[in-house]
Short mmCIF file of C-alpha atoms in Angstrom, two decimals:
data_model
loop_
_atom_site.label_atom_id
_atom_site.label_comp_id
_atom_site.label_asym_id
_atom_site.label_seq_id
_atom_site.Cartn_x
_atom_site.Cartn_y
_atom_site.Cartn_z
CA MET A 7 62.27 -19.30 -31.42
CA ILE A 8 60.85 -17.24 -28.50
CA GLN A 9 59.51 -14.59 -30.84
CA THR A 10 57.80 -17.31 -32.89
CA LEU A 11 56.16 -18.72 -29.73
CA ILE A 12 55.00 -15.27 -28.66
CA ARG A 13 53.44 -14.67 -32.06
CA TYR A 14 51.69 -18.02 -31.77
CA ILE A 15 50.53 -17.73 -28.12
CA LEU A 16 49.41 -14.07 -28.00
CA PRO A 17 46.40 -14.51 -30.32
CA ILE A 18 45.22 -17.32 -28.04
CA ILE A 19 45.89 -15.62 -24.68
CA THR A 20 44.39 -12.22 -25.55
CA PRO A 21 40.78 -13.43 -26.05
CA LEU A 22 41.06 -15.55 -22.91
CA LEU A 23 42.16 -12.53 -20.88
CA PHE A 24 39.24 -10.55 -22.28
CA LEU A 25 36.76 -13.27 -21.37
CA THR A 26 38.21 -13.54 -17.88
CA ALA A 27 37.92 -9.78 -17.37
CA CYS A 28 34.26 -9.89 -18.40
CA ASP A 29 33.51 -12.81 -16.10
CA ASP A 30 35.18 -11.01 -13.20
CA ASP A 31 33.29 -7.74 -13.75
CA THR A 32 31.66 -7.06 -10.39
CA GLU A 33 29.82 -3.85 -11.17
CA PHE A 34 27.14 -2.34 -13.37
CA ARG A 35 26.90 1.29 -14.39
CA ILE A 36 23.91 3.57 -15.02
CA GLU A 37 24.56 7.01 -16.44
CA GLY A 38 22.42 9.67 -18.00
CA THR A 39 20.48 12.90 -17.69
CA ILE A 40 17.22 13.88 -16.02
CA GLU A 41 15.46 16.86 -17.55
CA GLY A 42 14.21 19.21 -14.83
CA LEU A 43 16.23 17.70 -11.98
CA GLY A 44 18.92 20.35 -11.74
CA THR A 45 21.54 19.83 -9.04
CA ARG A 46 19.81 17.47 -6.63
CA ASN A 47 20.07 13.98 -5.20
CA ILE A 48 19.41 10.93 -7.34
CA ILE A 49 19.03 7.58 -5.57
CA MET A 50 19.02 4.02 -6.89
CA THR A 51 17.37 1.13 -5.06
CA TYR A 52 17.66 -2.53 -5.99
CA VAL A 53 18.15 -5.99 -4.49
CA ALA A 54 21.30 -8.08 -4.75
CA ASP A 55 21.92 -11.34 -2.88
CA ARG A 56 18.56 -10.91 -1.09
CA ASN A 57 19.62 -7.58 0.40
CA ILE A 58 18.07 -4.22 -0.48
CA GLN A 59 20.75 -1.83 -1.71
CA SER A 60 20.31 1.94 -1.77
CA ASP A 61 22.91 4.39 -2.98
CA GLY A 62 22.90 7.87 -4.41
CA LEU A 63 24.75 11.02 -5.30
CA VAL A 64 24.15 14.64 -6.22
CA ALA A 65 23.39 14.97 -9.92
CA ILE A 66 24.95 18.06 -11.47
CA ASP A 67 22.61 19.83 -13.89
CA GLY A 68 20.65 16.60 -14.12
CA LYS A 69 23.66 14.48 -15.10
CA PHE A 70 24.53 11.39 -13.07
CA ILE A 71 26.62 8.22 -12.98
CA LEU A 72 25.58 5.44 -10.59
CA ILE A 73 27.52 2.23 -9.96
CA GLY A 74 26.13 -0.91 -8.34
CA SER A 75 26.63 -4.64 -8.22
CA SER A 76 24.37 -7.60 -8.97
CA LYS A 77 25.44 -10.93 -10.49
CA ASN A 78 21.94 -11.56 -11.83
CA TYR A 79 19.47 -9.30 -13.57
CA THR A 80 17.85 -6.94 -11.06
CA ILE A 81 15.29 -4.14 -11.36
CA VAL A 82 16.82 -0.83 -10.33
CA GLU A 83 14.52 2.02 -9.31
CA LEU A 84 15.82 5.58 -9.71
CA SER A 85 14.22 8.31 -7.61
CA THR A 86 14.91 11.82 -6.38
CA GLY A 87 15.83 12.68 -2.81
CA GLN A 88 12.15 13.59 -2.36
CA HIS A 89 11.15 10.02 -3.37
CA GLN A 90 9.77 10.92 -6.79
CA LEU A 91 10.17 7.90 -9.07
CA VAL A 92 12.23 8.83 -12.12
CA GLY A 93 12.64 5.52 -13.91
CA ARG A 94 13.39 1.82 -13.73
CA VAL A 95 15.93 -0.32 -15.57
CA LEU A 96 16.92 -3.99 -15.76
CA ILE A 97 20.65 -4.56 -15.39
CA LYS A 98 23.39 -6.89 -14.15
CA ASN A 99 27.16 -6.76 -13.67
CA GLY A 100 29.24 -5.95 -16.72
CA GLN A 101 26.57 -3.75 -18.31
CA THR A 102 26.41 0.01 -18.82
CA LEU A 103 23.15 1.80 -19.49
CA LYS A 104 22.75 5.31 -20.88
CA CYS A 105 19.45 6.92 -19.91
CA LYS A 106 17.40 10.01 -20.66
CA TYR A 107 14.55 10.88 -18.29
CA ASP A 108 12.12 13.75 -17.83
CA LEU A 109 11.15 14.62 -14.25
CA GLU A 110 7.76 15.96 -15.40
CA ASP A 111 6.87 12.94 -17.52
CA PHE A 112 7.83 9.47 -16.30
CA TYR A 113 6.92 7.87 -19.64
CA GLN A 114 9.15 10.08 -21.78
CA GLN A 115 12.30 8.06 -21.28
CA GLU A 116 14.95 6.45 -23.42
CA VAL A 117 17.39 3.78 -22.27
CA LYS A 118 20.21 2.18 -24.25
CA GLY A 119 22.73 -0.48 -23.31
CA ASN A 120 20.91 -3.79 -23.06
CA LYS A 121 17.96 -5.21 -24.97
CA PRO A 122 15.46 -5.63 -22.10
CA SER A 123 15.86 -2.06 -20.84
CA GLU A 124 15.72 -0.64 -24.36
CA GLN A 125 12.48 -2.57 -25.04
CA TRP A 126 11.07 -1.51 -21.66
CA SER A 127 11.55 2.21 -22.26
CA LYS A 128 10.16 1.85 -25.79
CA PHE A 129 7.08 0.05 -24.44
CA LEU A 130 6.41 2.81 -21.87
CA ARG A 131 6.74 5.53 -24.51
CA GLU A 132 4.44 3.68 -26.90
CA TYR A 133 1.64 3.25 -24.35
CA ALA A 134 2.26 6.44 -22.36
CA ASP A 135 -1.16 7.98 -23.06
CA SER A 136 -2.94 4.89 -21.82
CA PHE A 137 -0.85 4.45 -18.68
CA ARG A 138 -1.34 8.10 -17.71
CA THR A 139 -5.11 7.57 -17.53
CA GLU A 140 -4.69 4.99 -14.73
CA ASN A 141 -7.38 2.87 -16.39
CA HIS A 142 -6.23 -0.34 -14.70
CA ILE A 143 -8.44 -2.67 -16.73
CA LEU A 144 -7.18 -1.29 -20.05
CA ASN A 145 -3.56 -1.12 -18.92
CA ASN A 146 -3.63 -4.66 -17.56
CA ARG A 147 -4.94 -5.80 -20.92
CA ILE A 148 -2.04 -4.06 -22.67
CA VAL A 149 0.47 -5.87 -20.45
CA ALA A 150 -1.36 -9.20 -20.82
CA ASP A 151 -1.31 -8.86 -24.62
CA TYR A 152 2.45 -8.26 -24.54
CA VAL A 153 3.00 -11.30 -22.32
CA ASP A 154 0.83 -13.46 -24.55
CA SER A 155 3.07 -12.76 -27.54
CA HIS A 156 6.41 -12.67 -25.65
CA LYS A 157 6.43 -15.71 -23.38
CA ASN A 158 10.18 -16.17 -23.82
CA ASP A 159 10.97 -12.54 -23.02
CA ILE A 160 12.22 -11.46 -19.57
CA LEU A 161 10.51 -8.11 -20.16
CA SER A 162 7.19 -9.93 -19.77
CA SER A 163 8.13 -10.71 -16.17
CA VAL A 164 9.31 -7.15 -15.60
CA LEU A 165 6.05 -5.67 -16.90
CA MET A 166 3.99 -8.01 -14.73
CA LEU A 167 5.96 -6.91 -11.69
CA THR A 168 5.92 -3.17 -12.36
CA GLN A 169 3.01 -2.26 -14.69
CA PHE A 170 0.30 -4.83 -14.03
CA TYR A 171 -2.15 -3.57 -11.39
CA ALA A 172 -2.73 -6.69 -9.30
CA VAL A 173 -4.98 -5.24 -6.57
CA ASP A 174 -8.35 -7.02 -6.94
CA HIS A 175 -6.82 -8.88 -9.91
CA GLU A 176 -4.52 -11.28 -8.04
CA SER A 177 -5.81 -14.51 -9.63
CA GLN A 178 -5.58 -13.00 -13.11
CA ALA A 179 -2.02 -11.85 -12.42
CA ASP A 180 -1.01 -15.32 -11.21
CA SER A 181 -2.50 -17.06 -14.23
CA ILE A 182 -0.81 -14.68 -16.68
CA PHE A 183 2.52 -14.95 -14.86
CA ALA A 184 2.34 -18.73 -15.08
CA THR A 185 2.26 -18.59 -18.89
CA ILE A 186 5.74 -17.00 -19.04
CA ASN A 187 8.44 -19.59 -19.72
CA PRO A 188 10.53 -20.36 -16.60
CA GLU A 189 13.79 -19.08 -18.11
CA ALA A 190 12.08 -15.71 -18.76
CA ARG A 191 10.89 -15.37 -15.15
CA PRO A 192 13.95 -16.16 -13.03
CA GLU A 193 13.09 -16.67 -9.37
CA SER A 194 15.83 -14.31 -8.20
CA LEU A 195 14.41 -11.40 -10.24
CA VAL A 196 10.83 -11.99 -9.11
CA ASP A 197 11.67 -12.59 -5.45
CA ASP A 198 14.07 -9.65 -5.27
CA TYR A 199 11.62 -7.11 -6.65
CA ARG A 200 8.86 -8.42 -4.43
CA LEU A 201 11.23 -7.77 -1.53
CA ILE A 202 11.28 -4.08 -2.51
CA LEU A 203 7.48 -4.06 -2.80
CA SER A 204 7.08 -5.66 0.61
CA ARG A 205 9.31 -2.97 2.10
CA ILE A 206 7.23 -0.25 0.45
CA ASN A 207 3.97 -1.75 1.67
CA ALA A 208 5.12 -2.78 5.15
CA ALA A 209 4.20 0.54 6.74
CA ALA A 210 0.58 0.03 5.70
CA PHE A 211 0.22 -2.34 8.63
CA HIS A 212 1.39 0.02 11.36
CA GLY A 213 1.50 3.61 10.12
CA ARG A 214 -1.41 5.65 11.43
CA ILE A 215 -1.87 9.34 10.55
CA ARG A 216 -1.84 11.16 13.85
CA THR A 217 -3.02 14.66 14.77
CA PHE A 218 -0.72 17.38 13.42
CA THR A 219 -0.49 21.15 13.10
CA LEU A 220 1.47 22.58 10.15
CA ALA A 221 1.99 25.93 8.44
CA ASN A 222 -0.43 26.79 5.66
CA LEU A 223 -0.35 29.27 2.77
CA ARG A 224 -2.12 31.96 4.79
CA ASP A 225 0.85 32.18 7.18
CA THR A 226 -1.24 30.62 9.92
CA THR A 227 -1.51 26.96 10.89
CA GLU A 228 -3.71 24.08 9.82
CA ARG A 229 -4.68 21.44 12.36
CA TYR A 230 -5.71 17.92 11.36
CA TYR A 231 -7.41 15.37 13.55
CA ALA A 232 -8.99 12.22 12.18
CA GLY A 233 -12.45 12.56 13.73
CA ARG A 234 -13.40 15.63 11.70
CA SER A 235 -14.57 13.43 8.82
CA SER A 236 -15.24 9.82 7.96
CA TYR A 237 -12.34 9.76 5.48
CA THR A 238 -9.39 11.99 4.62
CA LEU A 239 -7.46 11.78 1.36
CA PHE A 240 -3.87 12.95 1.80
CA TYR A 241 -1.94 14.03 -1.27
CA PHE A 242 1.78 14.09 -0.49
CA SER A 243 3.46 16.18 -3.18
CA GLY A 244 7.11 16.77 -3.97
CA GLN A 245 8.82 19.44 -6.03
CA GLY A 246 5.75 20.15 -8.15
CA ASN A 247 6.97 18.09 -11.10
CA GLU A 248 4.10 15.62 -10.87
CA ARG A 249 1.29 16.04 -13.40
CA ARG A 250 -1.08 18.24 -11.41
CA ASP A 251 -3.32 18.60 -14.46
CA THR A 252 -4.32 14.96 -13.97
CA ILE A 253 -4.30 15.03 -10.14
CA TYR A 254 -6.23 18.19 -9.31
CA PRO A 255 -9.43 17.40 -11.29
CA ILE A 256 -9.88 14.23 -9.24
CA LEU A 257 -9.21 16.03 -5.96
CA ARG A 258 -11.56 18.87 -6.95
CA GLU A 259 -14.35 16.41 -7.68
CA ILE A 260 -14.02 14.99 -4.16
CA ASN A 261 -13.73 18.40 -2.54
CA ASP A 262 -16.71 19.86 -4.41
CA SER A 263 -19.10 16.90 -4.37
CA ILE A 264 -18.68 15.36 -0.91
CA LYS A 265 -19.55 17.12 2.33
CA ASN A 266 -16.67 17.69 4.75
CA ARG A 267 -18.11 15.45 7.41
CA TRP A 268 -17.82 12.54 4.98
CA ALA A 269 -14.50 13.29 3.26
CA ARG A 270 -11.75 15.89 3.25
CA VAL A 271 -8.69 16.49 1.11
CA TYR A 272 -5.32 17.54 2.53
CA GLU A 273 -2.35 18.46 0.36
CA ILE A 274 0.98 18.10 2.14
CA SER A 275 4.00 19.51 0.35
CA MET A 276 7.39 17.97 0.95
CA ALA A 277 9.24 20.48 -1.19
CA GLN A 278 12.77 21.25 -0.08
CA ASP A 279 11.91 24.74 1.20
CA THR A 280 8.98 27.10 1.70
CA ALA A 281 9.95 29.31 -1.25
CA THR A 282 9.67 26.35 -3.65
CA TRP A 283 6.40 25.28 -2.05
CA ARG A 284 4.82 28.74 -2.33
CA ARG A 285 5.95 29.14 -5.93
CA ILE A 286 4.34 25.83 -6.87
CA ALA A 287 1.17 26.49 -4.87
CA ARG A 288 0.56 29.88 -6.51
CA GLN A 289 0.15 28.16 -9.87
CA ASP A 290 -3.23 26.70 -8.86
CA SER A 291 -6.16 27.83 -6.77
CA VAL A 292 -7.78 25.04 -4.77
CA GLY A 293 -10.41 24.68 -2.07
CA TRP A 294 -8.66 22.30 0.33
CA PRO A 295 -5.94 22.90 2.96
CA ARG A 296 -2.36 22.97 1.72
CA VAL A 297 0.47 22.69 4.23
CA TRP A 298 4.23 22.28 4.17
CA VAL A 299 6.39 19.97 6.27
CA ALA A 300 10.07 20.65 6.88
CA GLY A 301 12.40 17.75 6.22
CA GLY A 302 10.06 15.94 3.86
CA THR A 303 9.34 12.26 4.51
CA ALA A 304 11.92 12.19 7.32
CA ASN A 305 9.94 14.69 9.41
CA PRO A 306 8.79 13.02 12.66
CA THR A 307 5.17 13.92 11.86
CA PHE A 308 5.06 11.42 9.00
CA GLU A 309 8.22 9.36 9.47
CA GLU A 310 6.42 6.22 10.65
CA LEU A 311 4.29 6.22 7.49
CA ASP A 312 7.42 5.27 5.52
CA ILE A 313 6.29 7.10 2.38
CA PRO A 314 8.29 5.41 -0.42
CA ARG A 315 7.98 7.97 -3.21
CA LEU A 316 6.22 11.14 -4.30
CA PRO A 317 3.55 11.90 -5.30
CA TYR A 318 1.83 9.54 -2.88
CA TYR A 319 -1.70 9.14 -1.59
CA ILE A 320 -3.08 7.84 1.68
CA LEU A 321 -6.81 7.51 2.32
CA SER A 322 -7.43 7.25 6.07
CA ASP A 323 -10.57 6.57 8.06
CA SER A 324 -12.07 8.40 11.05
CA VAL A 325 -9.39 7.11 13.43
CA GLY A 326 -6.44 7.78 11.10
CA GLU A 327 -5.97 4.18 9.91
CA PRO A 328 -4.98 3.96 6.22
CA VAL A 329 -7.45 2.14 4.01
CA TYR A 330 -5.43 2.87 0.86
CA ARG A 331 -1.76 3.66 0.29
CA GLY A 332 -0.16 4.07 -3.10
CA GLY A 333 0.88 6.19 -6.03
CA SER A 334 -2.47 6.30 -7.84
CA VAL A 335 -4.82 9.20 -7.17
CA LYS A 336 -7.50 7.46 -9.23
CA THR A 337 -7.34 4.30 -7.11
CA ALA A 338 -7.44 6.40 -3.94
CA SER A 339 -10.53 8.19 -5.29
CA ASP A 340 -12.20 4.95 -6.38
CA THR A 341 -11.58 3.47 -2.93
CA LEU A 342 -13.20 6.48 -1.28
CA TYR A 343 -16.33 6.38 -3.45
CA ARG A 344 -16.62 2.63 -2.98
CA ARG A 345 -16.44 2.96 0.81
CA LEU A 346 -18.99 5.75 0.80
CA ARG A 347 -21.17 3.58 -1.44
CA ARG A 348 -21.94 6.40 -3.77
CA PRO A 349 -21.32 7.05 -7.48
CA LYS A 350 -18.84 9.61 -8.67
CA ALA A 351 -20.07 13.08 -9.49
CA LYS A 352 -20.96 13.54 -13.15
#
């Protein structure tokens, strides 16, 4: 009789136990490889329960496994210890994502494990050439077209939050966002990621670039003080993995076409050591000062600037107040030319 009951009850209990285990899963898991990372720190940042979470570990030969917790879908940003953005995923508890990233090319990524993240990485690969140009009008149109045909898709909200360039396009961004169906733009996801953005941008209101003296490539020192020119464009670089072939032409145009009293360029390396910095610097010959700062973004010289990731650009005025902060060298350049009220060099 007991054996008969067991045979009858077990098929019912087993699925219930499985469902209970899934409901009680309190963690998510992100694992993968990062080409070019080597054995270095990898950090994940996300928001759960209205609190910013940040955790990391040392990836071995570019391989990593990160574990976090969020009951609802949250955008997780992955970055190196030098604040270089590696990738983003959308994930919640009970899910495991397997990722492939390339430190030298943000858009060459592949993510598997849930539909939104898979679609996201596919979208970035498909439009990689366009996004690399930093043509904000074109790229915003690409995102808007996706939203227009995917109003029930949570990826539409994700792309509006991460890929749509809203500066000077705020009303357009709001109107496009409003077309996404409410269930595809959960308030928790939107509010949480905006919390990360507000943290990134908070330093713009109080971080002034102060006078500094740092070591340069000539084994002497380079001194900066704001009054030497009307504007200074600072390029904060990391391990050299950023696409210098797209950065340097813009910096060269500024350096070659604008007199020093109007604008200067400073390149500040936050590489982990001077040997790495010198090796990277020898690959290109430039006409602007290049210096190195020990300790990276945590160095007291730039700590109050709260630089969120590398590469990063700050355009400051003649008293050291930032007039642009962000990850776009093109936008920094456009801001400079607009403030000088002059066209770009042909």
